[in-house]
Amino acid sequence: MADQSQGRSNVPQGGSQAPATQTISGSKGLEFAEPLIFEMGEDGRTGVDFEDVHVSDDRLGGLRRKDTVGWPGLSEPQVVRHYTRLSQKNYGIDSGFYPLGSCTMKHNPRVNEKVARMAGLGDLHPLQPISTVQGALELIDTLAHWIKVMCGMPAVAMSPAAGAHGELCGMMAIKAAIQDRGEADTRKRVLVPESAHGTNPATAAACGFSVDSIPATEQGRVDIEAFKAKLGDDVAGIMLTNPNTCGLFENDVIEIAEAIHDAGGYFYCDGANFNAIVGRVRPGDLGIDCMHLNLHKTFSTPHGGGGPGAGPVVLSEALAPFAPVPYVIHDEDGYNMVEHEADSDAKPFGRLKGNHGQMGVFIRALAFMLSHGADGLRQASTDAVLNANYLRAELQDIMSVSFDGMCMHEVLFDDAFLKDTGVTTLDFAKAMIDEGFHPMTMYFPLVVHGALLMEPTESESKETLDLYIHTLRELTAKAKAGEADMFKNAPVLTPRRRLDETAAARKPVLRWSPLEPQAKAAE
């Protein structure tokens, strides 16, 4: 079968034009070349036999389809094998090491999955009568208690669906508090450091605030003097990521909190990197007013794992009255939910979500907490930081660490070590794929040039990290030895080769279409 790759490169870029596979069939060993499903089978072939359907044009108002549907014609074995082969090409955290900085792709203990799939929990429906879900509400209440204790905060909004949704919740609470103070028309500016997550300024803008950027110091942290110079009576608050996107703890966080409060603003903290400080730092002790947690990332389900997330937001005494509905209450009659603003004793800013949150993620997160215990959670964050610093220590003599000193759960390198080699950050990352490693985060954060951000997490063994370190050291040596072509051609061992990324961005092929017959095309 001809390769109809639709722009997906199957040959090296800028080097030899040798095909990726050199066998007659296009397969390598027992790894099959896999076309798109529309490039397989033949018209009219099916896995089941259907009787002809008799449709009345009258009942369709003349809208009956006049051409063929265009489904691929496949037998049942062809369909099963196609999707089985595709599943074998999928690389995930269960396949191998996944050092994606700022995304925490770590092992999800299977006991959490088992608990989440138990019939009494997995078959719940969000609209069941309250009397039938007392156990589920108790679970949410228990999880909320653990979160408040770990964060040292008096309240938590459980309904946000993910991290960015939690940011929205926190900033809407701040906005509601400012409106309650009668300062909605004057406090319109939010300060966002350069080292914050990229969603922070977008969230502030979505809430109607103007965004004012704070520069980073040469040490990768907030420039405290520049921050103080921007304070004024028009500032609604600050959105700080801590640990920040450079993998560093903000040393001046308490001074920042005191200064923003003195100016009448609120302190929002992006807690996406909470997995670095669980059991070691309570955000409430730092003066933070609200912070979202990525339950799916910090406690169990890998971030970006394809399923739903959960982004509860912890709130200080000042912001707790403005938490959204619905929320769980517990009294002598058992567990109940406050569904409407009119039924609340506080000042909720409204409703963010139809139901109460992502129950499956709640279950996994609480299972993670209970199975680890307080000491285990502290050990997990300690190991995550230890592993990142192990990478830093073992690679700093040959690669270029962006900032001096200890890092938190992720370590940041820049591309200075590749200077004059002809190898870019992207080339280096592509070569890692041939070595069996998913690349680290590239070109982020933007505060350093050619960033390579690595997060090993707490769940990887020393043997895995040592092989990773050895591989990076060997690749670095090859780059410095002038073997740039090897990097430019990478990856060479994957089913598909490197994309022409410029063409993919400027001339994207977003829909498959059949190629013209070869004879016609030859004309």
Short mmCIF file of C-alpha atoms in Angstrom, two decimals:
data_model
loop_
_atom_site.label_atom_id
_atom_site.label_comp_id
_atom_site.label_asym_id
_atom_site.label_seq_id
_atom_site.Cartn_x
_atom_site.Cartn_y
_atom_site.Cartn_z
CA MET A 1 0.00 0.00 0.00
CA ALA A 2 1.30 3.45 -0.85
CA ASP A 3 2.20 5.70 2.02
CA GLN A 4 -0.42 8.45 2.18
CA SER A 5 1.10 10.32 5.07
CA GLN A 6 -0.86 13.56 4.54
CA GLY A 7 2.17 15.68 5.30
CA ARG A 8 3.41 13.48 8.14
CA SER A 9 7.06 13.21 7.28
CA ASN A 10 8.40 9.70 6.88
CA VAL A 11 11.87 10.73 5.75
CA PRO A 12 14.68 12.58 7.47
CA GLN A 13 14.69 16.36 7.24
CA GLY A 14 17.85 17.91 5.87
CA GLY A 15 19.80 14.66 5.66
CA SER A 16 19.73 11.29 3.98
CA GLN A 17 16.55 10.42 2.08
CA ALA A 18 16.64 6.81 3.21
CA PRO A 19 13.15 5.57 4.14
CA ALA A 20 12.29 5.06 7.80
CA THR A 21 11.76 1.35 7.17
CA GLN A 22 13.54 -0.68 4.53
CA THR A 23 11.41 -3.84 4.46
CA ILE A 24 9.09 -4.92 1.65
CA SER A 25 5.96 -4.51 3.77
CA GLY A 26 6.98 -1.29 5.48
CA SER A 27 6.85 -3.08 8.85
CA LYS A 28 9.84 -3.56 11.19
CA GLY A 29 10.04 -6.93 12.88
CA LEU A 30 6.68 -7.34 14.58
CA GLU A 31 6.02 -3.60 14.59
CA PHE A 32 3.51 -3.01 11.85
CA ALA A 33 3.31 0.01 9.59
CA GLU A 34 -0.10 1.44 10.38
CA PRO A 35 -2.02 3.53 7.84
CA LEU A 36 -5.03 5.68 8.69
CA ILE A 37 -8.26 3.73 8.97
CA PHE A 38 -9.57 5.45 5.83
CA GLU A 39 -6.58 4.10 3.91
CA MET A 40 -7.50 0.50 4.73
CA GLY A 41 -10.06 -2.03 3.48
CA GLU A 42 -12.37 -1.59 0.51
CA ASP A 43 -15.80 -0.19 -0.21
CA GLY A 44 -18.68 -2.40 0.89
CA ARG A 45 -16.77 -4.57 3.35
CA THR A 46 -18.30 -4.67 6.84
CA GLY A 47 -17.92 -6.54 10.09
CA VAL A 48 -21.68 -7.15 10.33
CA ASP A 49 -24.54 -7.55 7.84
CA PHE A 50 -27.25 -4.91 7.84
CA GLU A 51 -30.59 -5.15 6.14
CA ASP A 52 -31.36 -2.40 3.66
CA VAL A 53 -32.92 0.59 5.34
CA HIS A 54 -36.08 1.93 3.75
CA VAL A 55 -36.30 5.65 4.40
CA SER A 56 -39.18 7.88 3.40
CA ASP A 57 -38.11 11.15 1.79
CA ASP A 58 -41.34 12.66 3.09
CA ARG A 59 -40.32 12.19 6.71
CA LEU A 60 -36.86 13.73 6.08
CA GLY A 61 -38.20 16.83 4.37
CA GLY A 62 -36.07 16.24 1.27
CA LEU A 63 -32.83 16.18 3.27
CA ARG A 64 -32.01 12.53 2.56
CA ARG A 65 -28.29 12.01 1.82
CA LYS A 66 -27.64 11.63 -1.89
CA ASP A 67 -23.99 10.56 -1.85
CA THR A 68 -22.18 7.77 0.00
CA VAL A 69 -21.21 8.16 3.66
CA GLY A 70 -17.57 7.33 3.02
CA TRP A 71 -17.02 4.95 5.93
CA PRO A 72 -13.93 2.76 5.63
CA GLY A 73 -14.82 -0.77 4.54
CA LEU A 74 -13.29 -3.07 7.16
CA SER A 75 -13.89 -6.50 8.63
CA GLU A 76 -14.04 -6.96 12.40
CA PRO A 77 -10.50 -8.40 12.66
CA GLN A 78 -9.14 -5.46 10.69
CA VAL A 79 -10.79 -2.98 13.07
CA VAL A 80 -9.59 -4.79 16.19
CA ARG A 81 -6.03 -5.08 14.91
CA HIS A 82 -5.95 -1.46 13.77
CA TYR A 83 -6.87 -0.06 17.17
CA THR A 84 -4.70 -2.58 19.00
CA ARG A 85 -1.68 -1.47 16.97
CA LEU A 86 -2.49 2.19 17.59
CA SER A 87 -2.67 1.50 21.33
CA GLN A 88 0.78 -0.08 21.16
CA LYS A 89 2.20 3.12 19.65
CA ASN A 90 0.89 5.27 22.48
CA TYR A 91 3.60 6.40 24.90
CA GLY A 92 2.44 7.22 28.40
CA ILE A 93 3.60 7.22 31.99
CA ASP A 94 2.87 3.48 32.16
CA SER A 95 5.30 2.93 29.24
CA GLY A 96 8.37 4.69 30.53
CA PHE A 97 10.00 7.75 32.08
CA TYR A 98 8.12 10.98 31.34
CA PRO A 99 10.13 13.94 32.72
CA LEU A 100 7.69 16.64 31.63
CA GLY A 101 8.48 19.70 33.73
CA SER A 102 5.53 21.60 35.25
CA CYS A 103 3.13 18.81 34.31
CA THR A 104 3.92 16.08 36.88
CA MET A 105 3.54 12.94 34.80
CA LYS A 106 3.98 10.44 37.61
CA HIS A 107 2.85 6.93 38.44
CA ASN A 108 -0.76 6.57 39.53
CA PRO A 109 -0.95 3.84 42.21
CA ARG A 110 -3.42 1.20 41.03
CA VAL A 111 -5.15 0.97 44.40
CA ASN A 112 -6.58 4.42 43.66
CA GLU A 113 -7.99 3.20 40.36
CA LYS A 114 -9.48 0.14 42.03
CA VAL A 115 -11.27 2.25 44.65
CA ALA A 116 -12.56 4.75 42.07
CA ARG A 117 -14.07 1.92 40.01
CA MET A 118 -15.94 0.22 42.89
CA ALA A 119 -19.59 -0.06 41.96
CA GLY A 120 -20.82 2.02 44.89
CA LEU A 121 -18.63 4.93 43.77
CA GLY A 122 -18.14 4.41 40.04
CA ASP A 123 -21.89 4.14 39.35
CA LEU A 124 -22.91 7.33 41.13
CA HIS A 125 -25.00 9.85 39.25
CA PRO A 126 -24.71 13.58 40.11
CA LEU A 127 -28.49 13.99 40.18
CA GLN A 128 -29.23 11.18 42.62
CA PRO A 129 -31.35 12.15 45.66
CA ILE A 130 -29.25 13.41 48.57
CA SER A 131 -30.46 10.55 50.79
CA THR A 132 -28.82 8.02 48.43
CA VAL A 133 -25.38 9.67 48.27
CA GLN A 134 -24.57 10.29 51.93
CA GLY A 135 -21.34 8.31 51.59
CA ALA A 136 -20.23 10.33 48.58
CA LEU A 137 -20.90 13.61 50.37
CA GLU A 138 -18.99 12.37 53.40
CA LEU A 139 -16.08 11.54 51.09
CA ILE A 140 -16.13 15.07 49.65
CA ASP A 141 -16.33 16.54 53.16
CA THR A 142 -13.43 14.37 54.36
CA LEU A 143 -11.30 15.32 51.35
CA ALA A 144 -12.09 19.00 51.93
CA HIS A 145 -10.94 18.60 55.55
CA TRP A 146 -7.61 17.09 54.47
CA ILE A 147 -7.07 19.90 51.96
CA LYS A 148 -7.80 22.61 54.52
CA VAL A 149 -5.45 21.02 57.06
CA MET A 150 -2.62 20.62 54.54
CA CYS A 151 -3.02 24.22 53.36
CA GLY A 152 -3.72 25.83 56.72
CA MET A 153 -6.78 27.55 55.28
CA PRO A 154 -10.33 27.79 56.76
CA ALA A 155 -12.37 27.12 53.60
CA VAL A 156 -12.20 25.34 50.25
CA ALA A 157 -14.35 25.47 47.12
CA MET A 158 -14.46 21.94 45.73
CA SER A 159 -16.34 22.43 42.47
CA PRO A 160 -13.68 23.85 40.04
CA ALA A 161 -13.02 21.28 37.33
CA ALA A 162 -9.27 21.81 36.80
CA GLY A 163 -6.38 24.17 37.43
CA ALA A 164 -7.38 27.01 35.11
CA HIS A 165 -10.96 26.68 36.34
CA GLY A 166 -9.64 27.00 39.88
CA GLU A 167 -7.78 30.18 38.89
CA LEU A 168 -11.07 31.53 37.57
CA CYS A 169 -12.78 30.62 40.84
CA GLY A 170 -10.11 32.36 42.93
CA MET A 171 -10.10 35.53 40.87
CA MET A 172 -13.91 35.66 40.86
CA ALA A 173 -13.82 35.42 44.67
CA ILE A 174 -11.34 38.30 44.76
CA LYS A 175 -13.51 40.31 42.40
CA ALA A 176 -16.59 39.63 44.54
CA ALA A 177 -14.72 40.73 47.67
CA ILE A 178 -13.61 43.95 45.99
CA GLN A 179 -17.15 44.63 44.80
CA ASP A 180 -18.40 44.01 48.33
CA ARG A 181 -15.99 46.69 49.53
CA GLY A 182 -17.35 49.12 46.95
CA GLU A 183 -14.04 49.34 45.07
CA ALA A 184 -14.99 47.58 41.85
CA ASP A 185 -14.49 50.73 39.77
CA THR A 186 -11.06 51.55 41.14
CA ARG A 187 -9.17 48.28 41.75
CA LYS A 188 -8.76 47.02 38.20
CA ARG A 189 -5.08 46.04 38.00
CA VAL A 190 -3.58 42.58 38.75
CA LEU A 191 0.17 42.03 39.06
CA VAL A 192 1.57 38.87 37.44
CA PRO A 193 5.27 37.92 37.65
CA GLU A 194 7.11 36.74 34.54
CA SER A 195 7.75 33.42 36.25
CA ALA A 196 4.02 32.67 36.69
CA HIS A 197 2.10 30.07 34.72
CA GLY A 198 0.83 31.35 31.39
CA THR A 199 -2.80 30.86 32.36
CA ASN A 200 -2.52 33.44 35.17
CA PRO A 201 -2.61 36.61 33.04
CA ALA A 202 -5.29 35.07 30.82
CA THR A 203 -7.49 34.40 33.87
CA ALA A 204 -7.01 37.92 35.24
CA ALA A 205 -7.93 39.39 31.86
CA ALA A 206 -10.97 37.09 31.59
CA CYS A 207 -12.21 38.54 34.90
CA GLY A 208 -11.97 42.07 33.54
CA PHE A 209 -8.68 43.09 35.16
CA SER A 210 -5.74 44.68 33.38
CA VAL A 211 -2.49 42.71 33.71
CA ASP A 212 0.75 44.31 34.85
CA SER A 213 3.86 42.14 34.51
CA ILE A 214 6.58 41.98 37.18
CA PRO A 215 10.11 41.19 35.97
CA ALA A 216 12.21 38.34 37.32
CA THR A 217 15.61 38.75 38.90
CA GLU A 218 18.76 37.09 37.57
CA GLN A 219 18.07 34.43 40.20
CA GLY A 220 14.71 33.55 38.55
CA ARG A 221 12.49 34.95 41.29
CA VAL A 222 10.16 37.96 41.63
CA ASP A 223 11.99 41.30 41.62
CA ILE A 224 10.69 42.46 44.98
CA GLU A 225 11.59 46.11 44.45
CA ALA A 226 9.89 46.19 41.03
CA PHE A 227 6.84 44.58 42.63
CA LYS A 228 6.61 47.18 45.41
CA ALA A 229 7.02 50.00 42.90
CA LYS A 230 3.87 48.81 41.11
CA LEU A 231 1.64 48.78 44.20
CA GLY A 232 -1.14 51.35 44.49
CA ASP A 233 -4.79 51.82 45.36
CA ASP A 234 -5.82 50.54 41.91
CA VAL A 235 -4.26 47.07 42.50
CA ALA A 236 -6.74 44.24 43.05
CA GLY A 237 -4.12 41.63 43.78
CA ILE A 238 -1.17 39.54 42.66
CA MET A 239 -1.14 36.13 40.97
CA LEU A 240 2.05 34.35 41.99
CA THR A 241 3.07 30.81 41.06
CA ASN A 242 4.97 29.13 43.90
CA PRO A 243 7.13 27.14 43.43
CA ASN A 244 7.44 29.11 40.21
CA THR A 245 7.87 27.89 36.65
CA CYS A 246 11.65 27.97 37.01
CA GLY A 247 11.35 25.28 39.67
CA LEU A 248 12.28 27.73 42.44
CA PHE A 249 10.62 28.63 45.73
CA GLU A 250 9.87 32.34 46.04
CA ASN A 251 12.05 33.39 48.98
CA ASP A 252 10.21 36.70 49.49
CA VAL A 253 6.69 35.26 49.51
CA ILE A 254 5.81 36.47 53.03
CA GLU A 255 7.11 39.97 52.26
CA ILE A 256 5.03 39.94 49.06
CA ALA A 257 1.91 38.93 51.03
CA GLU A 258 2.37 41.69 53.60
CA ALA A 259 2.98 44.32 50.93
CA ILE A 260 -0.07 43.39 48.81
CA HIS A 261 -2.30 43.36 51.90
CA ASP A 262 -0.97 46.73 53.04
CA ALA A 263 -1.92 48.06 49.60
CA GLY A 264 -5.48 46.68 49.97
CA GLY A 265 -5.08 43.86 47.46
CA TYR A 266 -5.42 40.08 47.67
CA PHE A 267 -2.83 37.36 47.21
CA TYR A 268 -3.70 34.63 44.70
CA CYS A 269 -1.21 31.75 44.52
CA ASP A 270 -1.08 29.30 41.63
CA GLY A 271 -0.74 25.98 43.47
CA ALA A 272 -0.22 23.78 40.44
CA ASN A 273 3.24 22.92 41.80
CA PHE A 274 1.93 22.06 45.28
CA ASN A 275 3.40 18.57 44.91
CA ALA A 276 6.79 20.13 45.72
CA ILE A 277 5.75 21.39 49.16
CA VAL A 278 2.99 19.08 50.46
CA GLY A 279 3.55 18.37 54.15
CA ARG A 280 6.37 20.92 54.35
CA VAL A 281 4.70 24.30 53.76
CA ARG A 282 1.17 25.49 54.61
CA PRO A 283 0.16 28.25 52.16
CA GLY A 284 -2.07 29.87 54.79
CA ASP A 285 1.02 30.52 56.92
CA LEU A 286 2.54 32.46 54.02
CA GLY A 287 -0.32 34.99 53.91
CA ILE A 288 -1.98 33.60 50.79
CA ASP A 289 -5.68 34.45 50.33
CA CYS A 290 -6.61 31.81 47.76
CA MET A 291 -4.86 29.03 45.86
CA HIS A 292 -6.01 26.24 43.60
CA LEU A 293 -4.71 22.69 43.85
CA ASN A 294 -4.50 20.34 40.90
CA LEU A 295 -5.76 17.23 42.72
CA HIS A 296 -5.23 15.14 39.60
CA LYS A 297 -1.60 16.19 39.40
CA THR A 298 -0.40 16.46 42.97
CA PHE A 299 -2.13 13.45 44.50
CA SER A 300 -2.80 10.82 41.90
CA THR A 301 -4.07 10.98 38.34
CA PRO A 302 -1.24 12.13 36.05
CA HIS A 303 -1.69 15.60 34.65
CA GLY A 304 -2.72 15.41 31.02
CA GLY A 305 -3.65 11.78 31.44
CA GLY A 306 -6.71 12.14 29.26
CA GLY A 307 -9.32 12.15 32.00
CA PRO A 308 -10.98 14.97 33.92
CA GLY A 309 -9.13 17.06 36.48
CA ALA A 310 -10.12 18.75 39.71
CA GLY A 311 -8.99 22.18 40.92
CA PRO A 312 -10.34 22.94 44.43
CA VAL A 313 -9.53 26.44 45.71
CA VAL A 314 -8.58 27.09 49.33
CA LEU A 315 -9.71 30.44 50.73
CA SER A 316 -8.65 32.71 53.60
CA GLU A 317 -11.04 34.16 56.17
CA ALA A 318 -11.33 37.28 54.00
CA LEU A 319 -12.46 35.37 50.91
CA ALA A 320 -14.28 32.38 52.41
CA PRO A 321 -17.74 34.12 52.37
CA PHE A 322 -17.51 34.46 48.59
CA ALA A 323 -16.96 30.76 47.78
CA PRO A 324 -19.29 29.54 45.00
CA VAL A 325 -22.24 27.21 45.37
CA PRO A 326 -22.85 24.34 45.63
CA TYR A 327 -21.04 23.23 48.77
CA VAL A 328 -21.50 20.43 51.33
CA ILE A 329 -22.76 21.05 54.85
CA HIS A 330 -23.04 18.58 57.73
CA ASP A 331 -25.61 18.87 60.54
CA GLU A 332 -27.73 16.64 62.76
CA ASP A 333 -29.70 15.44 59.72
CA GLY A 334 -26.58 14.20 57.94
CA TYR A 335 -24.91 15.62 54.83
CA ASN A 336 -26.63 18.11 52.57
CA MET A 337 -25.73 20.58 49.85
CA VAL A 338 -26.33 24.30 49.57
CA GLU A 339 -27.31 24.60 45.94
CA HIS A 340 -28.48 28.21 45.58
CA GLU A 341 -27.09 31.60 46.60
CA ALA A 342 -30.37 32.46 48.32
CA ASP A 343 -29.97 29.45 50.63
CA SER A 344 -26.47 30.45 51.77
CA ASP A 345 -25.61 32.34 54.96
CA ALA A 346 -22.57 33.82 53.18
CA LYS A 347 -22.09 35.81 49.94
CA PRO A 348 -21.30 33.25 47.21
CA PHE A 349 -20.36 34.82 43.90
CA GLY A 350 -22.51 32.32 42.03
CA ARG A 351 -22.09 28.88 40.50
CA LEU A 352 -19.12 27.74 38.43
CA LYS A 353 -20.30 24.29 37.47
CA GLY A 354 -23.48 22.29 37.07
CA ASN A 355 -22.60 19.77 39.76
CA HIS A 356 -20.22 19.57 42.66
CA GLY A 357 -16.96 18.53 41.04
CA GLN A 358 -15.07 15.57 39.56
CA MET A 359 -16.04 12.67 41.83
CA GLY A 360 -13.61 10.20 40.24
CA VAL A 361 -10.65 12.51 40.88
CA PHE A 362 -11.89 13.21 44.42
CA ILE A 363 -11.87 9.47 45.13
CA ARG A 364 -8.37 8.94 43.71
CA ALA A 365 -7.00 11.94 45.60
CA LEU A 366 -8.44 10.86 48.95
CA ALA A 367 -7.26 7.28 48.36
CA PHE A 368 -3.77 8.68 47.68
CA MET A 369 -3.85 10.74 50.89
CA LEU A 370 -5.17 7.95 53.12
CA SER A 371 -2.79 5.33 51.70
CA HIS A 372 0.23 7.63 52.21
CA GLY A 373 -0.76 9.27 55.48
CA ALA A 374 0.63 12.59 56.64
CA ASP A 375 4.20 11.27 56.86
CA GLY A 376 3.94 9.62 53.43
CA LEU A 377 2.73 12.80 51.74
CA ARG A 378 5.64 14.69 53.27
CA GLN A 379 8.01 11.95 52.06
CA ALA A 380 6.57 12.11 48.53
CA SER A 381 7.23 15.84 48.18
CA THR A 382 10.67 15.38 49.72
CA ASP A 383 11.54 12.65 47.21
CA ALA A 384 10.26 14.75 44.29
CA VAL A 385 12.59 17.59 45.28
CA LEU A 386 15.47 15.17 45.96
CA ASN A 387 15.14 13.56 42.52
CA ALA A 388 15.11 16.91 40.72
CA ASN A 389 18.23 18.01 42.58
CA TYR A 390 19.88 14.67 41.77
CA LEU A 391 19.42 15.44 38.06
CA ARG A 392 20.76 18.96 38.59
CA ALA A 393 23.84 17.71 40.45
CA GLU A 394 24.64 14.94 37.95
CA LEU A 395 24.18 17.08 34.82
CA GLN A 396 25.38 20.54 35.83
CA ASP A 397 28.99 19.93 34.73
CA ILE A 398 28.01 19.21 31.12
CA MET A 399 24.66 20.99 30.63
CA SER A 400 23.88 24.58 31.62
CA VAL A 401 21.73 25.00 34.74
CA SER A 402 19.78 28.26 34.44
CA PHE A 403 19.93 29.30 38.10
CA ASP A 404 22.37 28.55 40.88
CA GLY A 405 21.37 26.77 44.05
CA MET A 406 18.88 24.09 44.99
CA CYS A 407 15.73 23.68 42.93
CA MET A 408 12.34 22.35 43.97
CA HIS A 409 10.52 19.53 42.13
CA GLU A 410 11.84 20.43 38.67
CA VAL A 411 15.19 21.57 37.33
CA LEU A 412 15.65 24.10 34.55
CA PHE A 413 18.44 24.09 31.97
CA ASP A 414 18.95 26.50 29.07
CA ASP A 415 20.58 25.94 25.68
CA ALA A 416 23.93 27.63 26.44
CA PHE A 417 25.59 24.19 26.52
CA LEU A 418 24.60 23.69 22.86
CA LYS A 419 26.17 26.96 21.69
CA ASP A 420 28.12 26.59 18.40
CA THR A 421 27.16 22.90 18.06
CA GLY A 422 24.47 23.48 15.42
CA VAL A 423 22.06 21.55 17.65
CA THR A 424 18.92 23.26 18.95
CA THR A 425 16.78 22.46 21.99
CA LEU A 426 14.24 20.85 19.66
CA ASP A 427 16.92 18.71 17.96
CA PHE A 428 18.17 17.55 21.35
CA ALA A 429 14.67 16.62 22.47
CA LYS A 430 13.98 14.68 19.27
CA ALA A 431 17.14 12.63 19.81
CA MET A 432 15.83 11.64 23.25
CA ILE A 433 12.87 9.94 21.59
CA ASP A 434 15.18 7.53 19.77
CA GLU A 435 16.68 6.70 23.17
CA GLY A 436 13.26 5.75 24.60
CA PHE A 437 12.62 8.87 26.68
CA HIS A 438 9.75 11.30 26.36
CA PRO A 439 11.33 14.75 26.07
CA MET A 440 11.21 17.28 28.85
CA THR A 441 9.24 20.53 28.52
CA MET A 442 10.96 22.66 25.89
CA TYR A 443 11.12 26.45 25.41
CA PHE A 444 9.20 27.07 28.66
CA PRO A 445 9.44 29.06 30.85
CA LEU A 446 10.18 31.98 28.56
CA VAL A 447 12.50 33.73 31.04
CA VAL A 448 15.46 31.65 29.79
CA HIS A 449 16.59 30.95 26.22
CA GLY A 450 15.99 27.48 24.83
CA ALA A 451 14.60 26.11 28.09
CA LEU A 452 14.71 22.40 28.97
CA LEU A 453 12.57 21.88 32.08
CA MET A 454 12.74 18.43 33.72
CA GLU A 455 10.51 16.99 36.43
CA PRO A 456 11.42 13.45 37.52
CA THR A 457 8.67 13.23 40.26
CA GLU A 458 8.91 11.15 43.41
CA SER A 459 7.98 7.81 41.87
CA GLU A 460 11.03 7.07 39.67
CA SER A 461 13.82 4.75 40.82
CA LYS A 462 17.49 5.69 41.01
CA GLU A 463 18.19 3.15 38.24
CA THR A 464 15.79 4.95 35.90
CA LEU A 465 17.28 8.34 36.74
CA ASP A 466 20.83 7.03 36.27
CA LEU A 467 20.02 5.68 32.80
CA TYR A 468 18.38 9.00 31.93
CA ILE A 469 21.43 10.93 33.17
CA HIS A 470 23.82 8.64 31.28
CA THR A 471 21.80 9.12 28.09
CA LEU A 472 21.75 12.91 28.37
CA ARG A 473 25.48 12.99 29.06
CA GLU A 474 26.19 10.85 25.98
CA LEU A 475 23.89 12.96 23.79
CA THR A 476 25.53 16.14 25.03
CA ALA A 477 28.96 14.69 24.26
CA LYS A 478 27.84 13.82 20.71
CA ALA A 479 26.47 17.34 20.18
CA LYS A 480 29.73 18.91 21.35
CA ALA A 481 31.71 16.46 19.19
CA GLY A 482 30.10 17.88 16.04
CA GLU A 483 27.58 15.12 15.32
CA ALA A 484 24.82 17.63 14.52
CA ASP A 485 23.42 15.57 11.61
CA MET A 486 22.42 12.83 14.00
CA PHE A 487 20.26 15.32 15.90
CA LYS A 488 18.86 16.97 12.78
CA ASN A 489 17.60 13.61 11.50
CA ALA A 490 16.11 12.44 14.80
CA PRO A 491 13.93 10.63 15.49
CA VAL A 492 14.82 7.81 13.09
CA LEU A 493 13.42 4.84 15.04
CA THR A 494 9.80 5.99 15.37
CA PRO A 495 6.90 4.92 13.11
CA ARG A 496 6.76 8.47 11.76
CA ARG A 497 9.61 10.91 11.32
CA ARG A 498 9.96 14.54 12.29
CA LEU A 499 7.27 16.94 11.11
CA ASP A 500 8.04 19.92 8.94
CA GLU A 501 6.88 22.13 11.80
CA THR A 502 6.86 25.33 9.74
CA ALA A 503 4.60 23.74 7.11
CA ALA A 504 2.45 22.17 9.84
CA ALA A 505 1.92 25.60 11.41
CA ARG A 506 1.41 27.59 8.20
CA LYS A 507 -0.30 24.99 6.04
CA PRO A 508 -2.01 22.64 8.48
CA VAL A 509 -3.83 19.61 7.05
CA LEU A 510 -6.78 19.36 9.38
CA ARG A 511 -8.95 16.92 7.44
CA TRP A 512 -8.08 13.67 5.69
CA SER A 513 -8.94 13.47 2.01
CA PRO A 514 -8.28 10.62 -0.42
CA LEU A 515 -5.33 11.00 -2.73
CA GLU A 516 -5.92 11.03 -6.46
CA PRO A 517 -5.41 7.67 -8.19
CA GLN A 518 -1.78 7.22 -9.13
CA ALA A 519 -2.51 6.96 -12.84
CA LYS A 520 -4.45 10.22 -12.82
CA ALA A 521 -1.87 11.92 -10.69
CA ALA A 522 0.84 10.83 -13.14
CA GLU A 523 -0.95 12.69 -15.94
#
